[in-house]
Amino acid sequence: MITYVKTSPETVPLFIEGNRKIKRLPSPLWSLICNSRRNPEISSPSSSISVKRIAHLFKKPVINPNQRPTPLKGQPHKNNESSSNSHFGRADSRQMFLLCGFGYWVQGFRCFPWLALNFYMAQGLNLQPSTLQLVQYSANLPMVAKPLYGVLSDALYVGEAHRLPYISMGVFMQLLSWSTMAAIPVGGTFPTQMACILLSNLGASITEVASDALVAEFGKKNGIGELQSYAFMALAIGGILGNLSGGFFLLKTQPKIMFLVFSALLSSQLTSSLATKESSLCLSEPSGHQIIKKSISENLSQQFSDLVTAISKDTISHPLYWIVASIAVVPILSGTTFCYQTQCLKLDSSIIGMSKVIGQLMLLSATICYNRYLNKIPMRKLISWIQITYAFSILSDWFLVKQFNVQLGISNESYVLFVSSLAEAVAQFKLLPFSILFAKLSPPGNEGSLIAFLASALCLASIIGCFLGVGLASLVGISSEDYSNLPVGILFQFLAALLPLGWISYIPMSQTAAGEKKRSKRRRLPLPDYQENMVKKKEML
């Protein structure tokens, strides 16, 4: 009879056939096992280790889906991970890329109904620039609770899945909200519309959390490091098509028709996520002993504890502090700028939509360049240059308000079309290196919690920047009747965007160094305990 023995997490799995050693055991431990077989009642009172305490060595260990025993010599590798990947890798990777690509593309296409909603609030409801900006960013409040959605996704399984059910739930909420807004009359009450907007963003946040966790988990398990970049590109392509078609749709149709079109796309995504089984993606499943022994409350408390432990590490907390602070300290004047372009410069929706398309094309090109070339640049150096570029791109609006472009012979339409969205594209691209970094540093089983916490912190930082922007506009006296002080507010934005360079040392030199530091700590920690156990066994003998 062959018995599989795993002495400790650090040792190689062993096979014992009767009293014959197939793989060599450490001599003190082998002597202890042989003595225990001759007289199983022997135990040393002075020793901390008894024969009964090593009885668990002969029991079959719990093997998780990522851990498989080493077969005997001469036997084929039937269940090893490499053969499993070679058999399932192409099929599940193709399915994952299709599911991920379409899902992120639809989420990027959310700018299509939002463009119609912004024009409706600015022109149909005649909201003030500050009020419009408050409505835009207050609608993001459900996204602040993303860590809760991430913890639920990590801890609570629906059947045998814990990612796709949450994606389906979030898509259904978006479908319900946008279809309801399409059915509301044009003169409908604003509180009802605001409730639909909040429900839509709640569903979008749940979908984003589960999708990001699914991408991080699948990418780490299969070693596909560029999966985050692929998702980012799908998101950018969706934004390109959404803004491109949205500007022309507004010229021909009403906003409610655009809401119906987006609802049809959400129906397709819902059908796709419901038709896909998470087990076909070969993701890790919860072990049986964890499901039996732990209740829902214990699972949730454990996930929160693991999340706090992960965030408290310097390798995660320091870059998190930097990216959140770099967004929160910059006042946002997006609502004011939008009203200035539509009310003062009289630009139509097609120009605004095409400017967003140019910005998304810039983002897509930058993502491709990062995936091929820029990821080789040290992260601290890369982020420094991105932040400097972002600060100077803010000045593009200052040139527009001062009408320097007209003095150079460049029309307002051409300038807005090619330059106006540069700052927004750079701000979105800045998040890509941090998304990849946190996906690499997230502990196994906590991918959803950590990625969701990052997204929530970024959302909260943008809301803080929004309120700072509203306060700045009120301080310098910017209103829908008077935009003369808008250049002063843009200069304040430029100076605030340079402040994060003062604590750039919080960012690691490279993503590889941060990951290697985390892995080396995990390898060295169990070593003293193992050596101490071996010393105790020798003393007992």
mmCIF file with all atom_site columns, C-alpha atoms in Angstrom, residues 241-390:
data_model
loop_
_atom_site.group_PDB
_atom_site.id
_atom_site.type_symbol
_atom_site.label_atom_id
_atom_site.label_alt_id
_atom_site.label_comp_id
_atom_site.label_asym_id
_atom_site.label_entity_id
_atom_site.label_seq_id
_atom_site.pdbx_PDB_ins_code
_atom_site.Cartn_x
_atom_site.Cartn_y
_atom_site.Cartn_z
_atom_site.occupancy
_atom_site.B_iso_or_equiv
_atom_site.pdbx_formal_charge
_atom_site.auth_seq_id
_atom_site.auth_comp_id
_atom_site.auth_asym_id
_atom_site.auth_atom_id
_atom_site.pdbx_PDB_model_num
ATOM 1   C CA . LEU A 1 241 ? -17.462 53.780 -30.564 1.00 0.00 ? 241 LEU A CA 1
ATOM 2   C CA . GLY A 1 242 ? -19.759 55.140 -27.857 1.00 0.00 ? 242 GLY A CA 1
ATOM 3   C CA . ASN A 1 243 ? -18.633 58.734 -28.222 1.00 0.00 ? 243 ASN A CA 1
ATOM 4   C CA . LEU A 1 244 ? -18.407 58.502 -32.013 1.00 0.00 ? 244 LEU A CA 1
ATOM 5   C CA . SER A 1 245 ? -21.929 57.180 -32.453 1.00 0.00 ? 245 SER A CA 1
ATOM 6   C CA . GLY A 1 246 ? -23.361 59.182 -29.545 1.00 0.00 ? 246 GLY A CA 1
ATOM 7   C CA . GLY A 1 247 ? -22.513 62.569 -31.081 1.00 0.00 ? 247 GLY A CA 1
ATOM 8   C CA . PHE A 1 248 ? -24.253 61.715 -34.350 1.00 0.00 ? 248 PHE A CA 1
ATOM 9   C CA . PHE A 1 249 ? -27.216 59.984 -32.663 1.00 0.00 ? 249 PHE A CA 1
ATOM 10  C CA . LEU A 1 250 ? -27.959 63.180 -30.722 1.00 0.00 ? 250 LEU A CA 1
ATOM 11  C CA . LEU A 1 251 ? -28.263 65.090 -33.979 1.00 0.00 ? 251 LEU A CA 1
ATOM 12  C CA . LYS A 1 252 ? -30.847 62.656 -35.363 1.00 0.00 ? 252 LYS A CA 1
ATOM 13  C CA . THR A 1 253 ? -32.727 61.114 -32.424 1.00 0.00 ? 253 THR A CA 1
ATOM 14  C CA . GLN A 1 254 ? -33.897 61.771 -28.894 1.00 0.00 ? 254 GLN A CA 1
ATOM 15  C CA . PRO A 1 255 ? -31.926 60.679 -25.790 1.00 0.00 ? 255 PRO A CA 1
ATOM 16  C CA . LYS A 1 256 ? -34.500 57.985 -24.929 1.00 0.00 ? 256 LYS A CA 1
ATOM 17  C CA . ILE A 1 257 ? -33.709 56.166 -28.196 1.00 0.00 ? 257 ILE A CA 1
ATOM 18  C CA . MET A 1 258 ? -30.059 56.049 -27.151 1.00 0.00 ? 258 MET A CA 1
ATOM 19  C CA . PHE A 1 259 ? -31.109 54.619 -23.781 1.00 0.00 ? 259 PHE A CA 1
ATOM 20  C CA . LEU A 1 260 ? -32.991 51.838 -25.596 1.00 0.00 ? 260 LEU A CA 1
ATOM 21  C CA . VAL A 1 261 ? -29.991 51.046 -27.814 1.00 0.00 ? 261 VAL A CA 1
ATOM 22  C CA . PHE A 1 262 ? -27.728 50.690 -24.795 1.00 0.00 ? 262 PHE A CA 1
ATOM 23  C CA . SER A 1 263 ? -30.352 48.538 -23.071 1.00 0.00 ? 263 SER A CA 1
ATOM 24  C CA . ALA A 1 264 ? -30.221 46.146 -26.024 1.00 0.00 ? 264 ALA A CA 1
ATOM 25  C CA . LEU A 1 265 ? -26.432 45.845 -25.630 1.00 0.00 ? 265 LEU A CA 1
ATOM 26  C CA . LEU A 1 266 ? -26.851 45.163 -21.920 1.00 0.00 ? 266 LEU A CA 1
ATOM 27  C CA . SER A 1 267 ? -29.328 42.396 -22.769 1.00 0.00 ? 267 SER A CA 1
ATOM 28  C CA . SER A 1 268 ? -26.679 40.761 -24.956 1.00 0.00 ? 268 SER A CA 1
ATOM 29  C CA . GLN A 1 269 ? -24.086 40.967 -22.167 1.00 0.00 ? 269 GLN A CA 1
ATOM 30  C CA . LEU A 1 270 ? -26.556 39.523 -19.663 1.00 0.00 ? 270 LEU A CA 1
ATOM 31  C CA . THR A 1 271 ? -27.284 36.598 -21.985 1.00 0.00 ? 271 THR A CA 1
ATOM 32  C CA . SER A 1 272 ? -23.561 35.981 -22.500 1.00 0.00 ? 272 SER A CA 1
ATOM 33  C CA . SER A 1 273 ? -22.731 35.972 -18.786 1.00 0.00 ? 273 SER A CA 1
ATOM 34  C CA . LEU A 1 274 ? -25.676 33.710 -17.926 1.00 0.00 ? 274 LEU A CA 1
ATOM 35  C CA . ALA A 1 275 ? -24.745 31.248 -20.668 1.00 0.00 ? 275 ALA A CA 1
ATOM 36  C CA . THR A 1 276 ? -21.133 30.924 -19.478 1.00 0.00 ? 276 THR A CA 1
ATOM 37  C CA . LYS A 1 277 ? -20.286 28.511 -16.682 1.00 0.00 ? 277 LYS A CA 1
ATOM 38  C CA . GLU A 1 278 ? -17.512 29.674 -14.384 1.00 0.00 ? 278 GLU A CA 1
ATOM 39  C CA . SER A 1 279 ? -16.230 26.109 -14.041 1.00 0.00 ? 279 SER A CA 1
ATOM 40  C CA . SER A 1 280 ? -15.397 26.125 -17.764 1.00 0.00 ? 280 SER A CA 1
ATOM 41  C CA . LEU A 1 281 ? -12.828 28.857 -17.073 1.00 0.00 ? 281 LEU A CA 1
ATOM 42  C CA . CYS A 1 282 ? -10.857 26.471 -14.786 1.00 0.00 ? 282 CYS A CA 1
ATOM 43  C CA . LEU A 1 283 ? -10.786 28.911 -11.868 1.00 0.00 ? 283 LEU A CA 1
ATOM 44  C CA . SER A 1 284 ? -10.052 27.880 -8.292  1.00 0.00 ? 284 SER A CA 1
ATOM 45  C CA . GLU A 1 285 ? -13.008 26.495 -6.372  1.00 0.00 ? 285 GLU A CA 1
ATOM 46  C CA . PRO A 1 286 ? -13.496 26.619 -2.592  1.00 0.00 ? 286 PRO A CA 1
ATOM 47  C CA . SER A 1 287 ? -12.258 23.570 -0.737  1.00 0.00 ? 287 SER A CA 1
ATOM 48  C CA . GLY A 1 288 ? -14.905 21.445 0.963   1.00 0.00 ? 288 GLY A CA 1
ATOM 49  C CA . HIS A 1 289 ? -13.532 21.760 4.474   1.00 0.00 ? 289 HIS A CA 1
ATOM 50  C CA . GLN A 1 290 ? -13.669 25.567 4.296   1.00 0.00 ? 290 GLN A CA 1
ATOM 51  C CA . ILE A 1 291 ? -17.299 25.562 3.185   1.00 0.00 ? 291 ILE A CA 1
ATOM 52  C CA . ILE A 1 292 ? -18.363 23.195 5.964   1.00 0.00 ? 292 ILE A CA 1
ATOM 53  C CA . LYS A 1 293 ? -16.457 24.704 8.848   1.00 0.00 ? 293 LYS A CA 1
ATOM 54  C CA . LYS A 1 294 ? -16.957 28.416 8.128   1.00 0.00 ? 294 LYS A CA 1
ATOM 55  C CA . SER A 1 295 ? -20.231 30.258 8.165   1.00 0.00 ? 295 SER A CA 1
ATOM 56  C CA . ILE A 1 296 ? -21.055 33.251 5.984   1.00 0.00 ? 296 ILE A CA 1
ATOM 57  C CA . SER A 1 297 ? -20.246 35.720 8.768   1.00 0.00 ? 297 SER A CA 1
ATOM 58  C CA . GLU A 1 298 ? -16.896 34.041 9.405   1.00 0.00 ? 298 GLU A CA 1
ATOM 59  C CA . ASN A 1 299 ? -16.060 34.137 5.701   1.00 0.00 ? 299 ASN A CA 1
ATOM 60  C CA . LEU A 1 300 ? -16.906 37.836 5.489   1.00 0.00 ? 300 LEU A CA 1
ATOM 61  C CA . SER A 1 301 ? -14.945 38.714 8.631   1.00 0.00 ? 301 SER A CA 1
ATOM 62  C CA . GLN A 1 302 ? -11.981 36.718 7.333   1.00 0.00 ? 302 GLN A CA 1
ATOM 63  C CA . GLN A 1 303 ? -12.097 38.524 3.977   1.00 0.00 ? 303 GLN A CA 1
ATOM 64  C CA . PHE A 1 304 ? -12.235 41.932 5.698   1.00 0.00 ? 304 PHE A CA 1
ATOM 65  C CA . SER A 1 305 ? -9.324  40.921 7.921   1.00 0.00 ? 305 SER A CA 1
ATOM 66  C CA . ASP A 1 306 ? -7.287  39.750 4.923   1.00 0.00 ? 306 ASP A CA 1
ATOM 67  C CA . LEU A 1 307 ? -8.081  42.986 3.104   1.00 0.00 ? 307 LEU A CA 1
ATOM 68  C CA . VAL A 1 308 ? -6.904  45.123 6.030   1.00 0.00 ? 308 VAL A CA 1
ATOM 69  C CA . THR A 1 309 ? -3.741  43.016 6.300   1.00 0.00 ? 309 THR A CA 1
ATOM 70  C CA . ALA A 1 310 ? -3.014  43.405 2.588   1.00 0.00 ? 310 ALA A CA 1
ATOM 71  C CA . ILE A 1 311 ? -3.583  47.169 2.591   1.00 0.00 ? 311 ILE A CA 1
ATOM 72  C CA . SER A 1 312 ? -1.354  47.642 5.641   1.00 0.00 ? 312 SER A CA 1
ATOM 73  C CA . LYS A 1 313 ? 1.685   46.380 3.720   1.00 0.00 ? 313 LYS A CA 1
ATOM 74  C CA . ASP A 1 314 ? 3.984   49.111 2.468   1.00 0.00 ? 314 ASP A CA 1
ATOM 75  C CA . THR A 1 315 ? 4.214   47.564 -1.005  1.00 0.00 ? 315 THR A CA 1
ATOM 76  C CA . ILE A 1 316 ? 0.460   48.176 -1.416  1.00 0.00 ? 316 ILE A CA 1
ATOM 77  C CA . SER A 1 317 ? -0.308  51.138 0.848   1.00 0.00 ? 317 SER A CA 1
ATOM 78  C CA . HIS A 1 318 ? 2.392   53.502 -0.446  1.00 0.00 ? 318 HIS A CA 1
ATOM 79  C CA . PRO A 1 319 ? 1.414   53.438 -4.154  1.00 0.00 ? 319 PRO A CA 1
ATOM 80  C CA . LEU A 1 320 ? -2.236  53.495 -3.079  1.00 0.00 ? 320 LEU A CA 1
ATOM 81  C CA . TYR A 1 321 ? -1.665  56.688 -1.063  1.00 0.00 ? 321 TYR A CA 1
ATOM 82  C CA . TRP A 1 322 ? 0.049   58.331 -4.018  1.00 0.00 ? 322 TRP A CA 1
ATOM 83  C CA . ILE A 1 323 ? -2.523  57.586 -6.713  1.00 0.00 ? 323 ILE A CA 1
ATOM 84  C CA . VAL A 1 324 ? -5.446  58.577 -4.467  1.00 0.00 ? 324 VAL A CA 1
ATOM 85  C CA . ALA A 1 325 ? -3.797  61.823 -3.339  1.00 0.00 ? 325 ALA A CA 1
ATOM 86  C CA . SER A 1 326 ? -2.738  62.705 -6.911  1.00 0.00 ? 326 SER A CA 1
ATOM 87  C CA . ILE A 1 327 ? -6.405  62.689 -7.953  1.00 0.00 ? 327 ILE A CA 1
ATOM 88  C CA . ALA A 1 328 ? -7.935  64.213 -4.816  1.00 0.00 ? 328 ALA A CA 1
ATOM 89  C CA . VAL A 1 329 ? -5.726  67.340 -4.742  1.00 0.00 ? 329 VAL A CA 1
ATOM 90  C CA . VAL A 1 330 ? -6.623  68.451 -8.282  1.00 0.00 ? 330 VAL A CA 1
ATOM 91  C CA . PRO A 1 331 ? -9.888  70.455 -8.513  1.00 0.00 ? 331 PRO A CA 1
ATOM 92  C CA . ILE A 1 332 ? -12.143 69.141 -11.291 1.00 0.00 ? 332 ILE A CA 1
ATOM 93  C CA . LEU A 1 333 ? -13.795 71.662 -13.618 1.00 0.00 ? 333 LEU A CA 1
ATOM 94  C CA . SER A 1 334 ? -15.215 69.212 -16.166 1.00 0.00 ? 334 SER A CA 1
ATOM 95  C CA . GLY A 1 335 ? -18.816 70.408 -15.762 1.00 0.00 ? 335 GLY A CA 1
ATOM 96  C CA . THR A 1 336 ? -17.787 74.027 -16.089 1.00 0.00 ? 336 THR A CA 1
ATOM 97  C CA . THR A 1 337 ? -15.686 73.308 -19.181 1.00 0.00 ? 337 THR A CA 1
ATOM 98  C CA . PHE A 1 338 ? -18.530 71.319 -20.773 1.00 0.00 ? 338 PHE A CA 1
ATOM 99  C CA . CYS A 1 339 ? -20.982 74.176 -20.257 1.00 0.00 ? 339 CYS A CA 1
ATOM 100 C CA . TYR A 1 340 ? -18.454 76.685 -21.600 1.00 0.00 ? 340 TYR A CA 1
ATOM 101 C CA . GLN A 1 341 ? -17.972 74.689 -24.792 1.00 0.00 ? 341 GLN A CA 1
ATOM 102 C CA . THR A 1 342 ? -21.691 74.124 -25.409 1.00 0.00 ? 342 THR A CA 1
ATOM 103 C CA . GLN A 1 343 ? -23.139 77.440 -24.198 1.00 0.00 ? 343 GLN A CA 1
ATOM 104 C CA . CYS A 1 344 ? -20.384 79.949 -24.873 1.00 0.00 ? 344 CYS A CA 1
ATOM 105 C CA . LEU A 1 345 ? -18.618 78.469 -27.911 1.00 0.00 ? 345 LEU A CA 1
ATOM 106 C CA . LYS A 1 346 ? -21.872 76.962 -29.272 1.00 0.00 ? 346 LYS A CA 1
ATOM 107 C CA . LEU A 1 347 ? -20.284 73.628 -30.151 1.00 0.00 ? 347 LEU A CA 1
ATOM 108 C CA . ASP A 1 348 ? -22.742 70.891 -31.132 1.00 0.00 ? 348 ASP A CA 1
ATOM 109 C CA . SER A 1 349 ? -22.857 67.331 -29.862 1.00 0.00 ? 349 SER A CA 1
ATOM 110 C CA . SER A 1 350 ? -20.980 65.860 -32.831 1.00 0.00 ? 350 SER A CA 1
ATOM 111 C CA . ILE A 1 351 ? -17.874 67.960 -32.049 1.00 0.00 ? 351 ILE A CA 1
ATOM 112 C CA . ILE A 1 352 ? -18.014 67.051 -28.343 1.00 0.00 ? 352 ILE A CA 1
ATOM 113 C CA . GLY A 1 353 ? -18.489 63.380 -29.187 1.00 0.00 ? 353 GLY A CA 1
ATOM 114 C CA . MET A 1 354 ? -15.651 63.351 -31.721 1.00 0.00 ? 354 MET A CA 1
ATOM 115 C CA . SER A 1 355 ? -13.324 65.041 -29.222 1.00 0.00 ? 355 SER A CA 1
ATOM 116 C CA . LYS A 1 356 ? -14.044 62.185 -26.806 1.00 0.00 ? 356 LYS A CA 1
ATOM 117 C CA . VAL A 1 357 ? -13.291 59.738 -29.611 1.00 0.00 ? 357 VAL A CA 1
ATOM 118 C CA . ILE A 1 358 ? -9.906  61.353 -30.210 1.00 0.00 ? 358 ILE A CA 1
ATOM 119 C CA . GLY A 1 359 ? -9.189  61.109 -26.490 1.00 0.00 ? 359 GLY A CA 1
ATOM 120 C CA . GLN A 1 360 ? -10.103 57.415 -26.431 1.00 0.00 ? 360 GLN A CA 1
ATOM 121 C CA . LEU A 1 361 ? -7.901  56.806 -29.486 1.00 0.00 ? 361 LEU A CA 1
ATOM 122 C CA . MET A 1 362 ? -5.042  58.450 -27.605 1.00 0.00 ? 362 MET A CA 1
ATOM 123 C CA . LEU A 1 363 ? -5.759  56.199 -24.634 1.00 0.00 ? 363 LEU A CA 1
ATOM 124 C CA . LEU A 1 364 ? -5.876  53.100 -26.838 1.00 0.00 ? 364 LEU A CA 1
ATOM 125 C CA . SER A 1 365 ? -2.594  54.004 -28.549 1.00 0.00 ? 365 SER A CA 1
ATOM 126 C CA . ALA A 1 366 ? -0.928  54.709 -25.212 1.00 0.00 ? 366 ALA A CA 1
ATOM 127 C CA . THR A 1 367 ? -2.150  51.349 -23.855 1.00 0.00 ? 367 THR A CA 1
ATOM 128 C CA . ILE A 1 368 ? -0.696  49.483 -26.827 1.00 0.00 ? 368 ILE A CA 1
ATOM 129 C CA . CYS A 1 369 ? 2.608   51.344 -26.439 1.00 0.00 ? 369 CYS A CA 1
ATOM 130 C CA . TYR A 1 370 ? 2.658   50.542 -22.736 1.00 0.00 ? 370 TYR A CA 1
ATOM 131 C CA . ASN A 1 371 ? 2.020   46.863 -23.368 1.00 0.00 ? 371 ASN A CA 1
ATOM 132 C CA . ARG A 1 372 ? 4.914   46.696 -25.849 1.00 0.00 ? 372 ARG A CA 1
ATOM 133 C CA . TYR A 1 373 ? 7.465   49.285 -24.756 1.00 0.00 ? 373 TYR A CA 1
ATOM 134 C CA . LEU A 1 374 ? 6.579   51.503 -21.790 1.00 0.00 ? 374 LEU A CA 1
ATOM 135 C CA . ASN A 1 375 ? 6.235   48.652 -19.271 1.00 0.00 ? 375 ASN A CA 1
ATOM 136 C CA . LYS A 1 376 ? 10.015  48.234 -19.465 1.00 0.00 ? 376 LYS A CA 1
ATOM 137 C CA . ILE A 1 377 ? 10.540  51.744 -18.060 1.00 0.00 ? 377 ILE A CA 1
ATOM 138 C CA . PRO A 1 378 ? 10.905  51.946 -14.244 1.00 0.00 ? 378 PRO A CA 1
ATOM 139 C CA . MET A 1 379 ? 7.469   52.649 -12.808 1.00 0.00 ? 379 MET A CA 1
ATOM 140 C CA . ARG A 1 380 ? 8.488   55.659 -10.740 1.00 0.00 ? 380 ARG A CA 1
ATOM 141 C CA . LYS A 1 381 ? 10.085  57.346 -13.737 1.00 0.00 ? 381 LYS A CA 1
ATOM 142 C CA . LEU A 1 382 ? 7.126   56.544 -15.985 1.00 0.00 ? 382 LEU A CA 1
ATOM 143 C CA . ILE A 1 383 ? 4.538   57.893 -13.526 1.00 0.00 ? 383 ILE A CA 1
ATOM 144 C CA . SER A 1 384 ? 6.589   61.070 -13.033 1.00 0.00 ? 384 SER A CA 1
ATOM 145 C CA . TRP A 1 385 ? 6.524   61.816 -16.759 1.00 0.00 ? 385 TRP A CA 1
ATOM 146 C CA . ILE A 1 386 ? 2.819   60.941 -16.995 1.00 0.00 ? 386 ILE A CA 1
ATOM 147 C CA . GLN A 1 387 ? 1.984   63.328 -14.146 1.00 0.00 ? 387 GLN A CA 1
ATOM 148 C CA . ILE A 1 388 ? 4.005   66.142 -15.731 1.00 0.00 ? 388 ILE A CA 1
ATOM 149 C CA . THR A 1 389 ? 2.252   65.511 -19.058 1.00 0.00 ? 389 THR A CA 1
ATOM 150 C CA . TYR A 1 390 ? -1.115  65.582 -17.296 1.00 0.00 ? 390 TYR A CA 1
#
